[in-house]
Short mmCIF file of C-alpha atoms in Angstrom, two decimals:
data_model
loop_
_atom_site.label_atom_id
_atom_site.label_comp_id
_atom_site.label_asym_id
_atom_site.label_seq_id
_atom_site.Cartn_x
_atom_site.Cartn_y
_atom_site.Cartn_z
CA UNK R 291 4.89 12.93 -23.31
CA UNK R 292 4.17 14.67 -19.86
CA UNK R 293 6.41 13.69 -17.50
CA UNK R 294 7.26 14.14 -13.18
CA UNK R 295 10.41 14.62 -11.24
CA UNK R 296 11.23 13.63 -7.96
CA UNK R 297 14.27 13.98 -6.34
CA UNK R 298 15.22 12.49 -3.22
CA UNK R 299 18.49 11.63 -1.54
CA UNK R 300 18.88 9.22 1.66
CA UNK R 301 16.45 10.82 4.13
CA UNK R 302 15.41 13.98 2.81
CA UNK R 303 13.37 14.95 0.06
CA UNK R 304 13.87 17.99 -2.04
CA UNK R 305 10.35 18.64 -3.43
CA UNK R 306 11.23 22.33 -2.46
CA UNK R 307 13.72 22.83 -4.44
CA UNK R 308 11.53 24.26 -6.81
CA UNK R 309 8.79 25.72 -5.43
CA UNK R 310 5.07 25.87 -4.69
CA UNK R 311 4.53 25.46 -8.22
CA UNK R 312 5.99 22.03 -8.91
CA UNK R 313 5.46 20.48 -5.85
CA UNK R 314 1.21 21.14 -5.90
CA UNK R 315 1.06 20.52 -9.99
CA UNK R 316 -1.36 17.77 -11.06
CA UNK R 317 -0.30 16.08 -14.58
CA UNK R 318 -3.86 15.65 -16.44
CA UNK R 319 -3.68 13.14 -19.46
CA UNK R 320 -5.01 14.93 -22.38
CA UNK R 321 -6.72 11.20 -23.55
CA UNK R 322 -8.32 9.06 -19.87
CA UNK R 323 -6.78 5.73 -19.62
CA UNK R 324 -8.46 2.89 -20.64
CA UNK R 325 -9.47 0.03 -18.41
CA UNK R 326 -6.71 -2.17 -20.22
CA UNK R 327 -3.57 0.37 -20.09
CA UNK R 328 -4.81 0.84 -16.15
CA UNK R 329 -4.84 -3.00 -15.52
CA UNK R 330 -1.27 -3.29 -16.15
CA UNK R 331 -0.26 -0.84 -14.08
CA UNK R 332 -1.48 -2.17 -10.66
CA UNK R 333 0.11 -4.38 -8.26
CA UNK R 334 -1.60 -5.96 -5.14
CA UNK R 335 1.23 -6.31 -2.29
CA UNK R 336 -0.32 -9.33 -0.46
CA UNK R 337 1.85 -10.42 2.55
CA UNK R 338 1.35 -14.31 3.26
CA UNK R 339 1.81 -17.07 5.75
CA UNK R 340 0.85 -20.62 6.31
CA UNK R 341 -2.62 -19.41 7.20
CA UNK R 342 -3.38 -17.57 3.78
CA UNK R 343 -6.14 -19.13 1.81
CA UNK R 344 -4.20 -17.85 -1.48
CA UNK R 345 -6.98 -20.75 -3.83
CA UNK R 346 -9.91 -17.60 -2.48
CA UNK R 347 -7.89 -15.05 -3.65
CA UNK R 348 -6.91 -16.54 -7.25
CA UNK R 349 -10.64 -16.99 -7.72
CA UNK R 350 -11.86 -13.29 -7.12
CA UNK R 351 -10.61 -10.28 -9.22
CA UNK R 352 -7.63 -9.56 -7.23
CA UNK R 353 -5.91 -12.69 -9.54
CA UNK R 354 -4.23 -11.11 -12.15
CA UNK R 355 -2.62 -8.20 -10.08
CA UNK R 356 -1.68 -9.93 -6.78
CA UNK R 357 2.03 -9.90 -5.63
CA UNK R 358 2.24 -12.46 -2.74
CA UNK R 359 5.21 -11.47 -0.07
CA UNK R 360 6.47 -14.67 1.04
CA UNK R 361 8.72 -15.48 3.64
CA UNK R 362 10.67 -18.15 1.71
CA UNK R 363 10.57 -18.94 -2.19
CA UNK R 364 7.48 -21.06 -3.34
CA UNK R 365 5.62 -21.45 -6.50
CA UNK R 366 3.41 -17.94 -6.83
CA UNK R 367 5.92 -15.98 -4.78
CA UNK R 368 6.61 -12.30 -6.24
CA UNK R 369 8.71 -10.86 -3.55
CA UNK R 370 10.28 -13.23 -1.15
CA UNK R 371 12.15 -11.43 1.98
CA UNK R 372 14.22 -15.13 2.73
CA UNK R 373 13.38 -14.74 6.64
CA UNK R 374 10.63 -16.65 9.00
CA UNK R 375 8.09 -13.58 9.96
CA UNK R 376 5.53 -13.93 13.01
CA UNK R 377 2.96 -11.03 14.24
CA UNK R 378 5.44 -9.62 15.82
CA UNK R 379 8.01 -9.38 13.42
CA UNK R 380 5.70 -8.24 10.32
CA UNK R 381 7.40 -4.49 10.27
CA UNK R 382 10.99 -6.17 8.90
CA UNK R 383 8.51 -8.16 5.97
CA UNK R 384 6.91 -4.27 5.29
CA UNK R 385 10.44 -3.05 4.82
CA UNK R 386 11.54 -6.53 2.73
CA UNK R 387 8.40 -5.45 0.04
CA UNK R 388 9.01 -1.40 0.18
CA UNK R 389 12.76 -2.59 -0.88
CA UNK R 390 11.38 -4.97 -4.10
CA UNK R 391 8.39 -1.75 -5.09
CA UNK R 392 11.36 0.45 -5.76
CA UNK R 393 12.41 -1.68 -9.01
CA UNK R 394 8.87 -2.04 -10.02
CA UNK R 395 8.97 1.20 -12.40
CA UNK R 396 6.33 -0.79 -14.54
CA UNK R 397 3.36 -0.33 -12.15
CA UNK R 398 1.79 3.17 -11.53
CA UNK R 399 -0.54 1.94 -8.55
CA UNK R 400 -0.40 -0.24 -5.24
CA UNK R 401 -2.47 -1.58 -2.90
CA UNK R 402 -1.31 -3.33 0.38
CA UNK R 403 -3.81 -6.03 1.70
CA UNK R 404 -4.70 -7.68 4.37
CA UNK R 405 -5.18 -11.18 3.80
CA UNK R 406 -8.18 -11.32 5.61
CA UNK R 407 -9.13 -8.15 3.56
CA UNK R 408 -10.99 -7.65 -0.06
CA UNK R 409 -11.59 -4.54 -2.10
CA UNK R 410 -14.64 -3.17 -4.39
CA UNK R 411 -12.75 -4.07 -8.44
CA UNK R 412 -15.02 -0.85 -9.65
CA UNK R 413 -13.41 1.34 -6.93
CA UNK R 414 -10.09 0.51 -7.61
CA UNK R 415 -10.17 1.47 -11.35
CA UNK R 416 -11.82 4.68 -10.30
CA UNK R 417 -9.29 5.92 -8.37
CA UNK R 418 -6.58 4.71 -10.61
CA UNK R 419 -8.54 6.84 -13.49
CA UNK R 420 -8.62 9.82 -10.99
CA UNK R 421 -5.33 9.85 -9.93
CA UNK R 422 -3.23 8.29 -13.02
CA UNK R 423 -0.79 11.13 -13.99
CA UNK R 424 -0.21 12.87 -10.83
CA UNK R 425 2.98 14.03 -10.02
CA UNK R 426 2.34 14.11 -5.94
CA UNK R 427 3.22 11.12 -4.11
CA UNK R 428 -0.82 9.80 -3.20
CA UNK R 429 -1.79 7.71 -0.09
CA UNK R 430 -5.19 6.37 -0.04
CA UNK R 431 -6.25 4.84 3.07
CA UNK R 432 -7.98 6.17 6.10
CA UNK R 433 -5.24 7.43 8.17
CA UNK R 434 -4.70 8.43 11.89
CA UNK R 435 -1.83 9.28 14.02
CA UNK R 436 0.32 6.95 15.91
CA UNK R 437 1.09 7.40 19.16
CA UNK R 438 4.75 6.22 20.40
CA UNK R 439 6.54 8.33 22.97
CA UNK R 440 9.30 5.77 23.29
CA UNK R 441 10.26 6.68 19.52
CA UNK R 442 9.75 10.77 19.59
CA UNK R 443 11.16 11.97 16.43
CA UNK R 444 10.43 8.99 14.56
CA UNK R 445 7.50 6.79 14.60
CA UNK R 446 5.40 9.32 17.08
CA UNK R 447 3.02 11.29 15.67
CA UNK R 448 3.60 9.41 12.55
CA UNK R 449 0.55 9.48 9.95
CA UNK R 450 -0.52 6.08 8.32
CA UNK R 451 -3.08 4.37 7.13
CA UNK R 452 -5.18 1.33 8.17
CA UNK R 453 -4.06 -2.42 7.71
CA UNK R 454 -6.74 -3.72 6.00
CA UNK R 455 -6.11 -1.57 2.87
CA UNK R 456 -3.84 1.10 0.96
CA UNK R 457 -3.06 2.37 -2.36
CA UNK R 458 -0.72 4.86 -2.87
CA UNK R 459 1.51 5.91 -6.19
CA UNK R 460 4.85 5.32 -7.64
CA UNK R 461 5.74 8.93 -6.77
CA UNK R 462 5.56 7.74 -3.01
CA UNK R 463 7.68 4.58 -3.65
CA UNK R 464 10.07 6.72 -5.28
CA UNK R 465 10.63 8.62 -2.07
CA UNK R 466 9.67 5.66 0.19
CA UNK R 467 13.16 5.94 2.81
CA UNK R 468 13.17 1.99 2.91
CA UNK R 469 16.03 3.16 5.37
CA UNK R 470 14.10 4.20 7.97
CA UNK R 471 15.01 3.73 11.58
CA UNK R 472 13.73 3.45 15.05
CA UNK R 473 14.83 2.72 18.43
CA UNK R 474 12.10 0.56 19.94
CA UNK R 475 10.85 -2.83 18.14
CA UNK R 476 8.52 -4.52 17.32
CA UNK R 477 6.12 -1.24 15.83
CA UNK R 478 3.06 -1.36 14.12
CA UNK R 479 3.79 -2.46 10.61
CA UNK R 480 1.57 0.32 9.24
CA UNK R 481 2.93 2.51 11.45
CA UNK R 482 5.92 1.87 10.53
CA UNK R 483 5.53 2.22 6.37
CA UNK R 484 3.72 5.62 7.40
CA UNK R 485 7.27 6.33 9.15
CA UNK R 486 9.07 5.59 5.91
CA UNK R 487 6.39 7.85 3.89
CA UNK R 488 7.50 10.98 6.74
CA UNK R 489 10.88 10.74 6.52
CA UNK R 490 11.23 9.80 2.91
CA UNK R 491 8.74 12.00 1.41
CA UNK R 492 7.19 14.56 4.26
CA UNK R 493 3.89 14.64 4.95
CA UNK R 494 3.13 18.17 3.84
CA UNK R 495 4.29 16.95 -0.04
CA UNK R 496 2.29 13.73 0.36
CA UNK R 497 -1.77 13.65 -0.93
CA UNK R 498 -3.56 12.17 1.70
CA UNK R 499 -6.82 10.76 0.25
CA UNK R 500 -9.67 9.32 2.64
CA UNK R 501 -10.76 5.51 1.47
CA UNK R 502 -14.68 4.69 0.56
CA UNK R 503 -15.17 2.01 3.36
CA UNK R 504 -18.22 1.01 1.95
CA UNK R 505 -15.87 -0.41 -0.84
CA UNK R 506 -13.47 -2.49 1.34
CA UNK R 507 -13.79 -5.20 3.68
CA UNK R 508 -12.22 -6.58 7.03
CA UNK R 509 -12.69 -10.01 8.17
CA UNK R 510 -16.65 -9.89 7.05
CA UNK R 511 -18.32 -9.56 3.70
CA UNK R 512 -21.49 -8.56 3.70
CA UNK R 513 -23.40 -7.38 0.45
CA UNK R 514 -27.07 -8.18 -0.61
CA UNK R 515 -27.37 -12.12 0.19
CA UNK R 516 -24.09 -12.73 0.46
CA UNK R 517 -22.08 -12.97 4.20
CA UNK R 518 -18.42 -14.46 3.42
CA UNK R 519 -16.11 -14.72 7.20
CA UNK R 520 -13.03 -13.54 5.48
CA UNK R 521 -11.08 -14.42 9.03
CA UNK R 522 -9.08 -16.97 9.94
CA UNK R 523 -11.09 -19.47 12.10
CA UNK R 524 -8.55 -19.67 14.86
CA UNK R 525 -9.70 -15.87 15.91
CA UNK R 526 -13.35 -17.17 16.45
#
């Protein structure tokens, strides 16, 4: 059995502790995955509100792997974070579902997604096959830097990725610092899990993968004959 080790502690990470050598190894399974062993190890974090159109959702792919984040406890609830959440208080529901991924030792892959937001099924299997095993924390997404002056040290210069959609690995829930703090509120969500991915894991021991965006899409499907508003109607 081929195993990884990561070894964190509060707000540092200790991926140097051993080296170049460790810290850059890729695991390679000596037999691929199948499509059935990779199924069980995904979970779709899917914040919710009022607005979500969850009866879409259960009749697409996503079904079988989606973990809704509730506010309050309701029939198809996975993680509930027991507090009202509004746009601007959607970074305290981002730290409520890092908290739950921590105990979900079971799953080897996550995606975050955007209710308004739907993903290629084909893609996501390929990337699980390519990057099942790996011992570096992996963060797939198409990132950029956040800006925040007012929070130098901590959230500025932070890198994340976009809302819409990202998958990352166990290995970076594992060093996820679900402690994470910051002067000024409310932050961009996103922003703010990036934050938890610096000062948890550091950046330089983190795989930063570019997303396909001709795989995912935001507020609009369009494919062949199909054109599907994924938006809520209230922003038209």
């Amino acid at each position: 059995m081929l195993t990884s080790l990561i070894l964190t502690s509060g707000n540092h990470n200790y991926w140097g502790a051993f080296g170049d050598n460790l810290q850059n190894e890729n695991i390679v399974s000596l037999k691929p995955a199948s499509e059935e062993q990779l199924s069980k190890k995904l979970a779709i974090i899917f914040p919710v509100n009022n607005n979500t159109d969850m009866q879409f959702y259960k009749n697409t792919w996503l079904r079988k792997y989606l973990y809704p984040v509730c506010d309050w406890s309701e029939p198809g609830c996975k993680i509930v974070c027991n507090k009202d959440s509004t746009y601007r208080t959607l970074e305290e529901k981002t730290f409520c579902f890092a908290r739950e991924m921590k105990s979900f030792s079971d799953k080897e892959f996550f995606i975050k997604l955007d209710d308004d937001s739907f993903v290629d099924r084909d893609y996501v299997f390929d990337l699980m096959r390519t990057y099942s095993g790996w011992s570096k924390p992996v963060y797939i997404s198409d990132h950029t830097r956040f800006g925040d002056p007012a929070n130098k040290g901590t959230l500025d210069g932070v890198l994340y990725g976009n809302g819409k959609f990202y998958m990352f690995n166990f290995n970076l829930v594992r060093c996820l610092d679900v402690k994470f703090e910051y002067e000024h509120h409310p932050r961009n969500e996103d922003a703010v899990f990036g934050g938890m991915v610096r000062s948890g894991c550091g950046e330089e021991n983190v795989e930063f993968v570019q997303e396909n965006d001709d795989k995912i899409w935001h507020k609009q499907y369009k494919n062949k004959n199909k054109y599907i508003d994924l938006a809520y109607i209230k922003n038209h």
